[in-house]
Amino acid sequence: MHIALSSTQKRVESIDILRGIAMIIMALDHVRDFFHIEAFIGDPLDLETTTPILYFTRWITHFCAPTFVFLSGTSIYLQSLRKSKSALSVFLIKRGFWLVFVEFAIISLAFSFNIQYNFIFLQVIWAIGISMVILGLLIWLPYHFILIVGLLIVLGHNLLDFVEASPNFKPNFWWELFHSGYFSVYPYAPGHAIIILYPFVAWTGLMVLGYCAGVFYSPQFSVEQRKKYLIRWGVGLIVLFVLLRYSNLYGNPSDWKVQKSYFYTLLSFLDVNKYPPSLLYMCMTIGPLLLLLAWVENIRSSFFKMSIVFGRTAFFYYILHFYLIHALATVSFYARGHSMQELAEKNIQLPFNFLMPGDGYNLWGVYLIWIFVLVVLYPFCAWYDRYKSNHRTQWWLSYL
C-alpha cells in the first residue's frame, strides 16, 4: 500500500510540473497580447515582418493549450481509478458546464474589461468545459471505443480542410464553432456578439486521447514501463510530424514553403495551425510533452517546485493572471496619457478596453512585465494550494 501511494504521488507531481510550466509560458503570451507594441498591428508568426525572438516568443506558447487539455484528460483518468463511473460522469458534466459559465461570465470580463458584456469570448476554458461534458458521457463506453473516438477526431478532422478549400465554401456559426472559427464574430443581440477563438471538436479529441494515455499511470504499469511507453510515443509523434509536414500532403491547412534562408524555411516548417489545432500541431506539441513527462519523473529542482504550485492551482491561476495582466495594461494605458474618449474619437473597434494599437513596449519590456506577473501571482497560488491541501473535504474546491 505504501509503495502504491508513493507511486501515485510521483505521477501526479510530474503532471503538475508540466501543467505548471505550461501556465508559466502561457502568461508570457498573454502579456505579449496586452503589452507588446505590435500586438494588434502585426502577426508574430508572419515571416515577412517578424524577428526570430518575436517568432519564438509566440511559437513556444503553442505548447500551453495542448498540454493543459491533454493533461486534463489524463487527470480525469486518474480520478476514474478512485471514483465510480456514475460519480465521475456526473462530476465531469457539472464541472464542464461550470467552466462554460466561467468562460462567459468571468473570463470574458477579464479579457474585455467591458462590464456591459458586449462580447462573449469562447476561449480555451470553453473548449475544456464542453470537452469535459462530452467525456463525461463517453466514459460509460469501453476503453478501446473511447480510444478509437479520440483517434478518429485527431487523425481525421483535417479532412474538413479539403471541404473548406472549395472556392464556394462559406462557413456558418456551427461550422466555425465545431471546426474552424478564429476571432469569428457572430452577433446575437444588438451591440452584442460571440467571438469564437477555440472551435472545440479537435480539442475534445485531444482530451479524449489524454484520458486514454492515463492508463500508463495506472497500477498495472511500473515507472520504468510508463517511461518506456511515453518515450516511444513521444518520439513517434515527433517523427510523424516531421514526415507529414515535409510531405505537405495532410495534417495542416497551410503548407510550409522555402524562404529566403534555411533558418526562415525552418520557421515556415514549424508554423502549424492552432485554431483549430491541426494534426501536425498536436504531433509537434504532444510529442515533446510525452518526452518531458518521462524525464521529469526523476528530476527535482526549485523551479519544478514553483511549477508544481502553479500546476496544482492552474484554474485559479488562469483567472487571476488575466485580471492582473489587464489591470496592469489599464494602468499603463492611463499612465501614457490615453483616455477612453480618445479610443472613441479614433473609432478603434477593439473588443478589449484600455488597449491602444501600436502603443506598448518592446519585447524586453514584455519579458519584464511577465516576470513581475509571475512574482505577484506565486504567493496567492501558494496560499491557495495550502488551503486546498488543508480543506480536502470541501466539495466546492474541486470546481476551482
Short mmCIF file of C-alpha atoms in Angstrom, two decimals, residues 168 188 227 241 257 294 351 372:
data_model
loop_
_atom_site.label_atom_id
_atom_site.label_comp_id
_atom_site.label_asym_id
_atom_site.label_seq_id
_atom_site.Cartn_x
_atom_site.Cartn_y
_atom_site.Cartn_z
CA ASN A 168 -17.73 28.17 -52.98
CA TYR A 188 -26.63 37.51 -31.05
CA LYS A 227 8.63 5.92 -19.16
CA PHE A 241 5.20 15.43 -37.51
CA LYS A 257 7.42 26.97 -48.15
CA ALA A 294 9.10 10.74 -18.83
CA PRO A 351 -13.15 44.21 -28.19
CA PHE A 372 6.54 40.67 -12.50
#
